[in-house]
Coordinates of C-alpha atoms in Angstrom, one line a residue:
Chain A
X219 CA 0.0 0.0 0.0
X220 CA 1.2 3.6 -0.7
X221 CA 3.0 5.7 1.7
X222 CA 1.0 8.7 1.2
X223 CA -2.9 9.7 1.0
X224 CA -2.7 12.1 -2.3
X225 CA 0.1 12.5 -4.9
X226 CA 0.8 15.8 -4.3
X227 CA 4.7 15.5 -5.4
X228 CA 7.1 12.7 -5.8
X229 CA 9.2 14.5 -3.0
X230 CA 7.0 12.3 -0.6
X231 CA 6.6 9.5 -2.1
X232 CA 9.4 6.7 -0.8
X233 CA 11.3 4.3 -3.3
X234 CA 8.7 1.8 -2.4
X235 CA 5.5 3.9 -3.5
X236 CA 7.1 4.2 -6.6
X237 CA 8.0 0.3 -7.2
X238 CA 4.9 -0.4 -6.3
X239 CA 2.9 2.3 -8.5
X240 CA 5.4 0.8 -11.6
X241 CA 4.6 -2.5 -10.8
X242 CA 0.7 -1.6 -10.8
X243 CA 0.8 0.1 -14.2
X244 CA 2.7 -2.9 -15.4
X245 CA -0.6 -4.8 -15.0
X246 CA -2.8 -2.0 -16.5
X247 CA -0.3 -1.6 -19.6
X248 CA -1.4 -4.8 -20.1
X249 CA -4.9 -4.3 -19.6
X250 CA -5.2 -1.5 -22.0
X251 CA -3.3 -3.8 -24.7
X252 CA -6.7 -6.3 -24.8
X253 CA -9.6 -6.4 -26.4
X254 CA -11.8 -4.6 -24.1
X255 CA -9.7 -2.8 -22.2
X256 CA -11.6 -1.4 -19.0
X257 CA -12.1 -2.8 -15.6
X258 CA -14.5 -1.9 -12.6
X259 CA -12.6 -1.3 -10.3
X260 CA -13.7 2.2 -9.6
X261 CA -17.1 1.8 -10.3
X262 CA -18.1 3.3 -7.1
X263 CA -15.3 6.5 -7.3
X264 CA -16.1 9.8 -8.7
X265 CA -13.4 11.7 -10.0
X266 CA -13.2 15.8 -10.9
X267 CA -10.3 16.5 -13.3
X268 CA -9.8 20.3 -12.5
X269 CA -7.7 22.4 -15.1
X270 CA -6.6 26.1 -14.1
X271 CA -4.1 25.6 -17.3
X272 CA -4.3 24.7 -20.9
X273 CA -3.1 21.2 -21.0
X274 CA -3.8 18.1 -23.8
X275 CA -2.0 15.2 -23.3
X276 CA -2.5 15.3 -19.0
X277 CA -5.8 16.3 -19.1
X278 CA -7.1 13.6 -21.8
X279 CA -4.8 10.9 -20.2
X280 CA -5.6 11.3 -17.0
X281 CA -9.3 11.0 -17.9
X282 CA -9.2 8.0 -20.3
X283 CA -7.3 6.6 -17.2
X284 CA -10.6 7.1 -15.3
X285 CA -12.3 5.9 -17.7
X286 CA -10.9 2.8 -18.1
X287 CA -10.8 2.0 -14.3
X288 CA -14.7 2.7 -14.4
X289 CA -14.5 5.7 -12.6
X290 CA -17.4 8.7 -13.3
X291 CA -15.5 11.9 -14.4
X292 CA -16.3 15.6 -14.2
X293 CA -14.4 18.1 -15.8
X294 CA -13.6 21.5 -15.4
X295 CA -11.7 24.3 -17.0
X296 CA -11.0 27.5 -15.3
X297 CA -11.3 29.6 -18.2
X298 CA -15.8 28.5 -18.6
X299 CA -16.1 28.6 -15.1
X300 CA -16.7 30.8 -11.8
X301 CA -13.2 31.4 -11.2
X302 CA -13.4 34.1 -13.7
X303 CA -16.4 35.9 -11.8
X304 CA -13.9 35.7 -8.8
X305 CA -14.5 32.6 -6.7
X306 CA -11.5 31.5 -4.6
X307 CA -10.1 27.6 -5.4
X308 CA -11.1 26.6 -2.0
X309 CA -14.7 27.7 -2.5
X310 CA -15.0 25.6 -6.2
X311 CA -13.4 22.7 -4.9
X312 CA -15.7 22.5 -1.6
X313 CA -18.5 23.2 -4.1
X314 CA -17.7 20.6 -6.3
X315 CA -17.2 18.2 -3.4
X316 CA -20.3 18.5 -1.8
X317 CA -21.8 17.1 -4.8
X318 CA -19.8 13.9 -3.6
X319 CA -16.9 14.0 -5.9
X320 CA -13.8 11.7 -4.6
X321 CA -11.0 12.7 -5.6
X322 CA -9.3 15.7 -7.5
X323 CA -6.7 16.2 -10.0
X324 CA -6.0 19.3 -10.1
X325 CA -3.6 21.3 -12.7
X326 CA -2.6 24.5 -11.2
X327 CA -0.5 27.5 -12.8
X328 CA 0.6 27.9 -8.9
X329 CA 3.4 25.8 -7.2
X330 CA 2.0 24.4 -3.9
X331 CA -1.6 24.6 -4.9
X332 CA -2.2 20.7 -4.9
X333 CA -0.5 20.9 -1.5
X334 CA -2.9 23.4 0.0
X335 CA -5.9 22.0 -1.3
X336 CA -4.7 18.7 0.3
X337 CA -4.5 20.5 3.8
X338 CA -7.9 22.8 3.2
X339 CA -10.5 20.2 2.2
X340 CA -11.5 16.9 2.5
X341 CA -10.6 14.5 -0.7
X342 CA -7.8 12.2 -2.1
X343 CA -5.7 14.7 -4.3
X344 CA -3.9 14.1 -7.3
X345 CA -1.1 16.7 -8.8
X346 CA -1.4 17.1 -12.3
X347 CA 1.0 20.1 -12.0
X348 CA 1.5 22.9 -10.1
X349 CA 3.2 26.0 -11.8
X350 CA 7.2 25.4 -11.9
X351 CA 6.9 23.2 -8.9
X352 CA 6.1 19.1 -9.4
X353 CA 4.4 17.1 -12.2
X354 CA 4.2 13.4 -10.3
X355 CA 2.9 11.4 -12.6
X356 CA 4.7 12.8 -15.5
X357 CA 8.0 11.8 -13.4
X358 CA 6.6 8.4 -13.1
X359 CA 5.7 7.6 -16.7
X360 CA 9.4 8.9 -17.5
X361 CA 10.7 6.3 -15.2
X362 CA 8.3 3.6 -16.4
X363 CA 9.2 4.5 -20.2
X364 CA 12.7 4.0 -19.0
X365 CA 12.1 1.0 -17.2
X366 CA 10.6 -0.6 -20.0
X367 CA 12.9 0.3 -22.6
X368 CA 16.2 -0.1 -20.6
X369 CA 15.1 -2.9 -18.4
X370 CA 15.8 -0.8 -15.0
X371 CA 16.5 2.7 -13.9
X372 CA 18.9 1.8 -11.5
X373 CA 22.2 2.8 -12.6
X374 CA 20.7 4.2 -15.6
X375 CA 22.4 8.1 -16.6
X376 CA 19.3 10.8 -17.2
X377 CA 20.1 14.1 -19.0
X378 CA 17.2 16.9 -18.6
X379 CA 17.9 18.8 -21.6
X380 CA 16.4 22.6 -22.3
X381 CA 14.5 24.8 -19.7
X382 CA 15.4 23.8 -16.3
X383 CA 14.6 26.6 -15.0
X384 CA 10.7 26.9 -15.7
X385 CA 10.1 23.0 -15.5
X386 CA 7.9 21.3 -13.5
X387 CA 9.0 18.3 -15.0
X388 CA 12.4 18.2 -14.3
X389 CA 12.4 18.9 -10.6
X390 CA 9.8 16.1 -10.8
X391 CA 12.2 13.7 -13.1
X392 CA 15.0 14.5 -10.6
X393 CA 13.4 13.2 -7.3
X394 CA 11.8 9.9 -9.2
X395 CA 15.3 9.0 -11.0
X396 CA 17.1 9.5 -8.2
X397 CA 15.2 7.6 -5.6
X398 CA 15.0 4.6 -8.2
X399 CA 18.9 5.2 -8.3
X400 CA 19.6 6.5 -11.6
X401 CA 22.5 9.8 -12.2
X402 CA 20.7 12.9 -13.1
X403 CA 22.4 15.8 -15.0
X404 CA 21.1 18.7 -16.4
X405 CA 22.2 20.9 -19.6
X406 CA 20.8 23.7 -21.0
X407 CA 22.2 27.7 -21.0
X408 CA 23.2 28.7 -17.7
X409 CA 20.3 31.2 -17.5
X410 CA 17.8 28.7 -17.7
X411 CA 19.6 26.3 -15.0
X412 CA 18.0 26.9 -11.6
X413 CA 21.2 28.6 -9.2
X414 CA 21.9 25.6 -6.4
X415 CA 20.6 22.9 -8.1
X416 CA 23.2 21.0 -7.4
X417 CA 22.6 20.7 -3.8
X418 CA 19.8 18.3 -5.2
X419 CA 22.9 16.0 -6.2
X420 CA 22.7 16.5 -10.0
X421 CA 25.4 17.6 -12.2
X422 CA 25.2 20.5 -14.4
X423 CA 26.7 20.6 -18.0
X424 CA 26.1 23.2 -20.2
X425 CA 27.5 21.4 -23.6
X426 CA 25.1 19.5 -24.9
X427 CA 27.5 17.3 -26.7
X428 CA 29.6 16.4 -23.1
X429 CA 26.3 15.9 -21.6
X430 CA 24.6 13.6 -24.5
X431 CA 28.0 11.3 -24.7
X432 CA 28.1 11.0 -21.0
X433 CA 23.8 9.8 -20.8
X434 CA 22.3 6.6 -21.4
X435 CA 18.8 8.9 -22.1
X436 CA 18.3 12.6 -22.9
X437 CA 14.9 14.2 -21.6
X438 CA 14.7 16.8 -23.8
X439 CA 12.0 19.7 -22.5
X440 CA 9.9 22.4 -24.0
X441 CA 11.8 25.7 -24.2
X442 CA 7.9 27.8 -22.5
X443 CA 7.9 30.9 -23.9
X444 CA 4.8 31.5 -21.9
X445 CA 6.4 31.4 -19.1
X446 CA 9.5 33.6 -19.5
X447 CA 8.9 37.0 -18.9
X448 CA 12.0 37.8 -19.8
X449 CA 14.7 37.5 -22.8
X450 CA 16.9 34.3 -21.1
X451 CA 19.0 33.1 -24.1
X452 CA 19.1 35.9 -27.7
X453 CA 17.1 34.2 -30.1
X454 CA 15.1 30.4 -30.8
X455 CA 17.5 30.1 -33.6
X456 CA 20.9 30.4 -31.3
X457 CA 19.1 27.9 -29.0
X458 CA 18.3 25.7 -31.5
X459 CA 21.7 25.8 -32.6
X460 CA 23.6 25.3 -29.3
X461 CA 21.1 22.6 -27.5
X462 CA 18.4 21.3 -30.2
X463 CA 19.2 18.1 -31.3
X464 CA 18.5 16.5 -35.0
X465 CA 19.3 13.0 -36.2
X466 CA 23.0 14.2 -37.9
X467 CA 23.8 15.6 -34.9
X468 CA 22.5 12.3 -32.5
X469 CA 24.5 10.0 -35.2
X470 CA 27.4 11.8 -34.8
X471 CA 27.7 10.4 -31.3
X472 CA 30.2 7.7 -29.7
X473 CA 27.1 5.8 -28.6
X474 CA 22.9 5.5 -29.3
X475 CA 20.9 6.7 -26.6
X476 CA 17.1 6.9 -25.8
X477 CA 15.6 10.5 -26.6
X478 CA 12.3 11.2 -24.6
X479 CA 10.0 14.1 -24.7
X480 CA 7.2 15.2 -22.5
X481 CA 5.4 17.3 -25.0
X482 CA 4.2 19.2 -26.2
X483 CA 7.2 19.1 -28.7
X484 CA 8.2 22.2 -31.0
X485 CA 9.5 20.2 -33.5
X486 CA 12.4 22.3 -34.9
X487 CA 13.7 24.4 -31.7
X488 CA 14.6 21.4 -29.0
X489 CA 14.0 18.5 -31.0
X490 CA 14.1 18.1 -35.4
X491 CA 11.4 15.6 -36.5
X492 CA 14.0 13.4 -37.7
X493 CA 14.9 12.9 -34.0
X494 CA 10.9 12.7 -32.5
X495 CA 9.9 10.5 -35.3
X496 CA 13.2 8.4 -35.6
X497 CA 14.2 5.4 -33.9
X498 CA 15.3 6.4 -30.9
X499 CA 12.3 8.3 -29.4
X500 CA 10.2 6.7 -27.3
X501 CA 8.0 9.9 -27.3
X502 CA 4.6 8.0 -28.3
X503 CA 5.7 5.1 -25.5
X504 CA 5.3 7.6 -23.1
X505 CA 2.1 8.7 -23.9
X506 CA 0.7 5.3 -24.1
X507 CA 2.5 4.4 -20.7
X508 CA 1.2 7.7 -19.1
X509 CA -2.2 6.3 -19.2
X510 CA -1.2 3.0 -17.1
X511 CA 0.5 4.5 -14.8
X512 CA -2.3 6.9 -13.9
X513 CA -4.3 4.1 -13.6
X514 CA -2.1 2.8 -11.4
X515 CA -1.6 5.8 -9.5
X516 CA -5.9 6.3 -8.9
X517 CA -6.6 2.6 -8.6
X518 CA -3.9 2.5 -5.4
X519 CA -5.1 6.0 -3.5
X520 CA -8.6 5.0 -4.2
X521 CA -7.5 1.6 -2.4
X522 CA -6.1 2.9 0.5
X523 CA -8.1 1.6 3.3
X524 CA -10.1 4.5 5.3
X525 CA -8.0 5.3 8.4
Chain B
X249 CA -2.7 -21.6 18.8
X250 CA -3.8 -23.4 16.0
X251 CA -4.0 -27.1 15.9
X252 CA -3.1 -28.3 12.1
X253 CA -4.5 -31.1 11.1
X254 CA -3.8 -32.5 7.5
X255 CA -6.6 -33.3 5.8
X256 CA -4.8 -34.4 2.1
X257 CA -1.3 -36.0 2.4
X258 CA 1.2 -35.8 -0.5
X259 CA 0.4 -39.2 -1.6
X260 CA -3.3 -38.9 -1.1
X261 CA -3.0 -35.5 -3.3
X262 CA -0.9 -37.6 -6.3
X263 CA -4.4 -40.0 -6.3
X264 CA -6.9 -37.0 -6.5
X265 CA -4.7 -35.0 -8.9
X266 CA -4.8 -37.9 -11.6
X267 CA -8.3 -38.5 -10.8
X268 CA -9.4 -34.9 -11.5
X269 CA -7.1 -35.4 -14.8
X270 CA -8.8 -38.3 -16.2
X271 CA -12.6 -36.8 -15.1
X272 CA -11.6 -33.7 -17.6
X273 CA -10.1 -36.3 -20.5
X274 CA -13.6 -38.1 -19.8
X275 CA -15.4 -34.9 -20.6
X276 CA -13.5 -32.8 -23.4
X277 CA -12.1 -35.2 -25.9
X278 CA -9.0 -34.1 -27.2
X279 CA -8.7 -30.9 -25.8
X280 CA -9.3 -29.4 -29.3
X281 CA -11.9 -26.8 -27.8
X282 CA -10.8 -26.3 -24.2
X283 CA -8.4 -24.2 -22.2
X284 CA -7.6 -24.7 -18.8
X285 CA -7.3 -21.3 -16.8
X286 CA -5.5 -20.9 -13.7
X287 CA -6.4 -18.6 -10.9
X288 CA -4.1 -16.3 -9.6
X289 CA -2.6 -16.1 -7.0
X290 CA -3.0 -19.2 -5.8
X291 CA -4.8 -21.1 -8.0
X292 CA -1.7 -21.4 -10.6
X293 CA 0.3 -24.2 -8.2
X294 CA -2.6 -26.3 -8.7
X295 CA -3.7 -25.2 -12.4
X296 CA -0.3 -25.9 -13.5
X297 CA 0.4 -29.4 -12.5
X298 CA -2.9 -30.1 -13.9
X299 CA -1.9 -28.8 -17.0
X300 CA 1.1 -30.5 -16.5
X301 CA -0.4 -33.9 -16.3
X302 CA -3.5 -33.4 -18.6
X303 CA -0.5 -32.9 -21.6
X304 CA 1.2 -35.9 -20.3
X305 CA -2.0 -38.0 -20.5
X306 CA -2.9 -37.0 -23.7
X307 CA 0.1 -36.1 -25.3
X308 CA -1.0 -33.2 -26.4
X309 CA -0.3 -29.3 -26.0
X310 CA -3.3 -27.8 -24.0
X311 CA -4.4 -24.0 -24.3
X312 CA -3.3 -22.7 -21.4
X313 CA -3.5 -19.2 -19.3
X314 CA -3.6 -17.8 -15.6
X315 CA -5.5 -15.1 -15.1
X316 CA -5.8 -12.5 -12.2
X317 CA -9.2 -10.8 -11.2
X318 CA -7.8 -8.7 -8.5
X319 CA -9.5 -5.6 -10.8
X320 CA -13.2 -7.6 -10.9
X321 CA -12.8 -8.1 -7.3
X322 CA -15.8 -6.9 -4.8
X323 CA -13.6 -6.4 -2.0
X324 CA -11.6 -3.0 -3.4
X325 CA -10.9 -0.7 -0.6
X326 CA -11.9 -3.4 2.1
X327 CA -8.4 -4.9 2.1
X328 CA -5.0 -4.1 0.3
X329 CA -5.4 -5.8 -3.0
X330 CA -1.9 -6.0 -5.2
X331 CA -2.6 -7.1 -8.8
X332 CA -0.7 -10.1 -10.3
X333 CA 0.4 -11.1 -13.9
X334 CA -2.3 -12.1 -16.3
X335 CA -0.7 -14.6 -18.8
X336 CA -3.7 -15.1 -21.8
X337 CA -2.3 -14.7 -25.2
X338 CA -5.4 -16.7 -26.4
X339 CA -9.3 -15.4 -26.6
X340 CA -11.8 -17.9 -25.0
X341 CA -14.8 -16.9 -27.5
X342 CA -16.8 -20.5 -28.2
X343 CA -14.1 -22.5 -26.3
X344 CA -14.8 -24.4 -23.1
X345 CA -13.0 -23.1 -20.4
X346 CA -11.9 -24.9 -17.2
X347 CA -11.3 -22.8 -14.6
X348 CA -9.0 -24.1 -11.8
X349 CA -8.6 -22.8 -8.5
X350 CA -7.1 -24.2 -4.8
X351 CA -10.0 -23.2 -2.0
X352 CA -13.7 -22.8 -3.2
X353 CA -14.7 -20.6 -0.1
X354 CA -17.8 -17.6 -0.3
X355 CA -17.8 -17.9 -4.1
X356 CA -16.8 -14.4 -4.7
X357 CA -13.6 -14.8 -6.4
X358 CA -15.1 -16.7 -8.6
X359 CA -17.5 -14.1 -9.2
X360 CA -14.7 -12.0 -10.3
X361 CA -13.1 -14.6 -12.4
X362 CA -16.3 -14.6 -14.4
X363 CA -16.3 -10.8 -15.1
X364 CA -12.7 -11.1 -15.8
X365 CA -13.2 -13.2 -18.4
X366 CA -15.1 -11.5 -20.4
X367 CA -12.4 -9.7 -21.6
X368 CA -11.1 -12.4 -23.4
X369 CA -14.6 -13.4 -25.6
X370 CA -17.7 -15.3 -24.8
X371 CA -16.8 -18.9 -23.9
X372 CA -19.0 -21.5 -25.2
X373 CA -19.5 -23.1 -21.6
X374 CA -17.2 -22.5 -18.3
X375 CA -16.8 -25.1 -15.6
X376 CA -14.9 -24.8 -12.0
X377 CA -12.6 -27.2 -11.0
X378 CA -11.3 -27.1 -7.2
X379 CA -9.2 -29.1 -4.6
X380 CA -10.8 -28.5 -1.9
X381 CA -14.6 -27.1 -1.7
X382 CA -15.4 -25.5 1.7
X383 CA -19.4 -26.3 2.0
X384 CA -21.4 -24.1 3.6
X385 CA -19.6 -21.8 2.9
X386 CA -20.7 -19.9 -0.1
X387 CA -21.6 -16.1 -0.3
X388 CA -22.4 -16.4 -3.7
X389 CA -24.8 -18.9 -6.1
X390 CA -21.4 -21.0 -7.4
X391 CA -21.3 -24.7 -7.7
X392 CA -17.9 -26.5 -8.7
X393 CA -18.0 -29.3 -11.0
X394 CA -14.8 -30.9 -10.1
X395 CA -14.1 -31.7 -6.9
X396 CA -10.7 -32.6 -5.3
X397 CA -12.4 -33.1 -1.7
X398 CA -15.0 -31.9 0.4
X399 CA -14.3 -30.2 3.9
X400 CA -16.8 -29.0 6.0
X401 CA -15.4 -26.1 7.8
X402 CA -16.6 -23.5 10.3
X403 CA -15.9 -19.6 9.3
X404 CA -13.0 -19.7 12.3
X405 CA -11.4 -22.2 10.9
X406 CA -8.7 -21.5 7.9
X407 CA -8.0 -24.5 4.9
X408 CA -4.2 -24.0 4.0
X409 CA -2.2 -25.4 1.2
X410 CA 1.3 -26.2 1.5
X411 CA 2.5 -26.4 -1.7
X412 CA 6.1 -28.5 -1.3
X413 CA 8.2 -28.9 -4.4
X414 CA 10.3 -31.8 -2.8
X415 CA 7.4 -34.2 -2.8
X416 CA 5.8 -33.2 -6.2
X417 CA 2.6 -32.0 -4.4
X418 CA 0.6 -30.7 -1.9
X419 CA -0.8 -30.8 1.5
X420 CA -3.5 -29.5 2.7
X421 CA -4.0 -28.4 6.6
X422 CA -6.9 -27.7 8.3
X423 CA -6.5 -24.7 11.3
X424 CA -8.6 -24.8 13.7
X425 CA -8.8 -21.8 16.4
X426 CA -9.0 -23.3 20.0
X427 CA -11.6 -21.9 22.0
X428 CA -9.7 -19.2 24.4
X429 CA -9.1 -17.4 21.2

């Protein structure tokens, strides 16, 4: 059984939560491989999948997750609803939970939002994101992907390539490699490289090419422009140029290596199609394996036993 | 504590597995249009020696899977359930399938079995075979048709299986809870 009542961040999960919650969405990768590929087991569970922020890939996987567990689903988008008249988050989400929803997954543009909703009302909370802070279950399916491609994390050397700085991912990737005891590094310009992140026992390269022949899989992240308010690096072209990588350049290299994406990918800037479409990407893996492991993830809060 | 008693020695067990092997010959031919399931978790010690022995008999290669129903299960939330591996690279649609299973107790896992496997097609006709049935017992309308034995137990009571690889088979133990428990 898990640890931890919600998944508010994988900084609280232990090494054990997250074998078992790999384990679990071993099972329901198989599951959603069969013919019919749903199972009951939250036929009882109502879930509210609530999105302050744009999202695609989360926001559908996480609900064709419910789905396929049995669960009902709600959904809600901040921009067609009363948050824009000005209702506070506490006030929708005890509204929506006195109409006997279960559990939340909440995307939030706000770091620590999951967390103080999780200490404000009563319901199983799942982070789907919050601001530049943690994106759990995005960590996990990285690690799964891994797993199932390399075999094991352990041992295994990660590079997080691109926008450190602004990425909820990566701090998320970092605490899931690591307690699964894989090497982290990141790479990317110094300005978008967090200052003391590596008091968080990752090592920090800022040559793409040193960093790529030293990995065993490069992460490579969205540069978001939304979310840089200021100029960090001169142009798209000069990043492009110094950190985007394209199938000359990954085939120049001592060794092959496994390229992952989270999406959403701008094909051209940190990754050429040649590179998301090619034989080394296991960027559609990922998206199939996001939706077992968040299966995973609901079917063992939801079977926590009441305490 | 608990007073074991066996009720099905090793050699006893040997008898009754190659009696419930020759009752399923007796009733499906060649094999042609059967599969034998086992249920995990436990179910698979027994499931495969009988698949073991049914393709010794009849020298043939059996359709064969284990299936868990941990998902199907009622019980979700009352205790911690932790799925296992489902091995069925076949679909059961029109076939006869035999599932196999140690205990027969309230019935209910079997319940779930039956959901469960309607995931894999519409088999033609499904029949339960057990090693021991519990009477009594049942939660649930379920009848086996193959019986290894019969015990009649109290709900305080506990049928274990000890499944011991040196002697090629099982025993099965009886616990019963003395009275100052």
């Amino acid at each position: 059984m898990l640890s931890v009542k919600h998944l508010l961040g994988i900084k609280y999960l232990n090494r054990e939560d997250i074998a078992l919650i790999l384990q679990t969405a071993d099972t329901f990768l198989d599951v959603i491989n069969r013919p019919i590929k749903k199972v009951p087991s939250l036929r009882d569970i109502t879930i509210v999948n609530l999105f302050f922020e744009n999202s695609t890939r989360t926001r559908l996987s996480f609900e064709l997750a419910e789905k396929r567990l049995s669960a009902d689903t709600l959904n809600f988008t901040a921009s067609s609803s009363s948050v824009s008249k000005g209702e506070t988050l506490i006030d929708t989400v005890n509204n929506i939970l006195s109409m006997k929803v279960d559990m939340v997954v909440m995307r939030h543009p706000q770091a620590g939002a999951a967390h103080f909703l999780s200490e404000q009302v009563d319901s199983i909370i799942v982070n789907a994101g919050d601001g530049a802070h943690e994106h759990p279950t995005q960590a996990l399916l990285d690690a799964f992907s891994i797993k199932r491609k390399l075999g094991s994390v352990e041992g295994k050397k990660v590079v997080i390539v691109g926008d450190i700085l602004h990425s909820r991912v990566a701090l998320s990737n970092i605490f899931c490699l690591q307690k699964l005891g894989a090497e982290v590094a990141v790479c990317g310009p110094p300005t978008l490289i967090p200052r003391h992140i590596e008091s968080l026992g990752v090592r920090v390269e800022t040559n793409l090419r040193k960093a790529l022949e030293w990995c065993d899989v490069a992460n490579m992240l969205r540069i978001q422009l939304e979310r840089q308010d200021i100029k960090y690096f001169p142009s798209l072209r000069e990043y492009s140029s110094l950190y985007g990588l394209n199938a000359a350049y990954l085939e120049s290299l001592s060794k092959e290596i496994v390229i992952m994406h989270p999406g959403p990918i701008n094909r051209g800037i940190e990754i050429s199609s040649d590179v998301a479409d090619g034989p080394h990407s296991i960027i559609l893996d990922q998206v199939e394996n996001g939706v077992a492991v968040r299966m995973a993830v609901l079917y063992l809060l939801a079977g926590r036993q009441p305490e | 504590m608990v007073a074991p008693r066996i009720i099905l020695d090793a050699e006893r067990f040997r008898l009754t597995l190659a009696r419930l092997c020759y009752q399923l010959i007796e009733n499906h031919d060649d094999f042609s249009q059967s599969v034998v399931v086992g249920l995990q978790p436990r179910g698979i010690f027994l499931s495969r020696k009988i698949i073991a022995e049914l393709n010794k008999l009849t020298g043939q290669k059996i359709t064969y899977g284990e299936l868990d129903v941990t998902f199907f299960r009622d019980d979700f939330r009352r205790k911690a359930l932790i799925p296992q591996n489902t091995q069925m690279d076949f679909v059961v649609e029109g076939k006869k399938v035999i599932l196999v299973d140690d205990v027969l107790f309230t019935g209910r896992s079997i319940r779930a079995s039956l959901d469960a496997l309607q995931q894999f097609g519409r088999p033609e006709k499904v029949e339960l075979l057990v090693l021991v049935d519990r009477r009594w017992s049942r939660e649930i309308p379920v009848s086996p048709d193959y019986v290894g034995i019969t015990v009649d137990a109290v709900f305080s009571e506990k049928v274990t299986l000890d499944w011991n690889t040196d002697q090629q088979g099982a025993i099965v133990h009886l616990l019963t809870k003395n009275q100052e428990d």
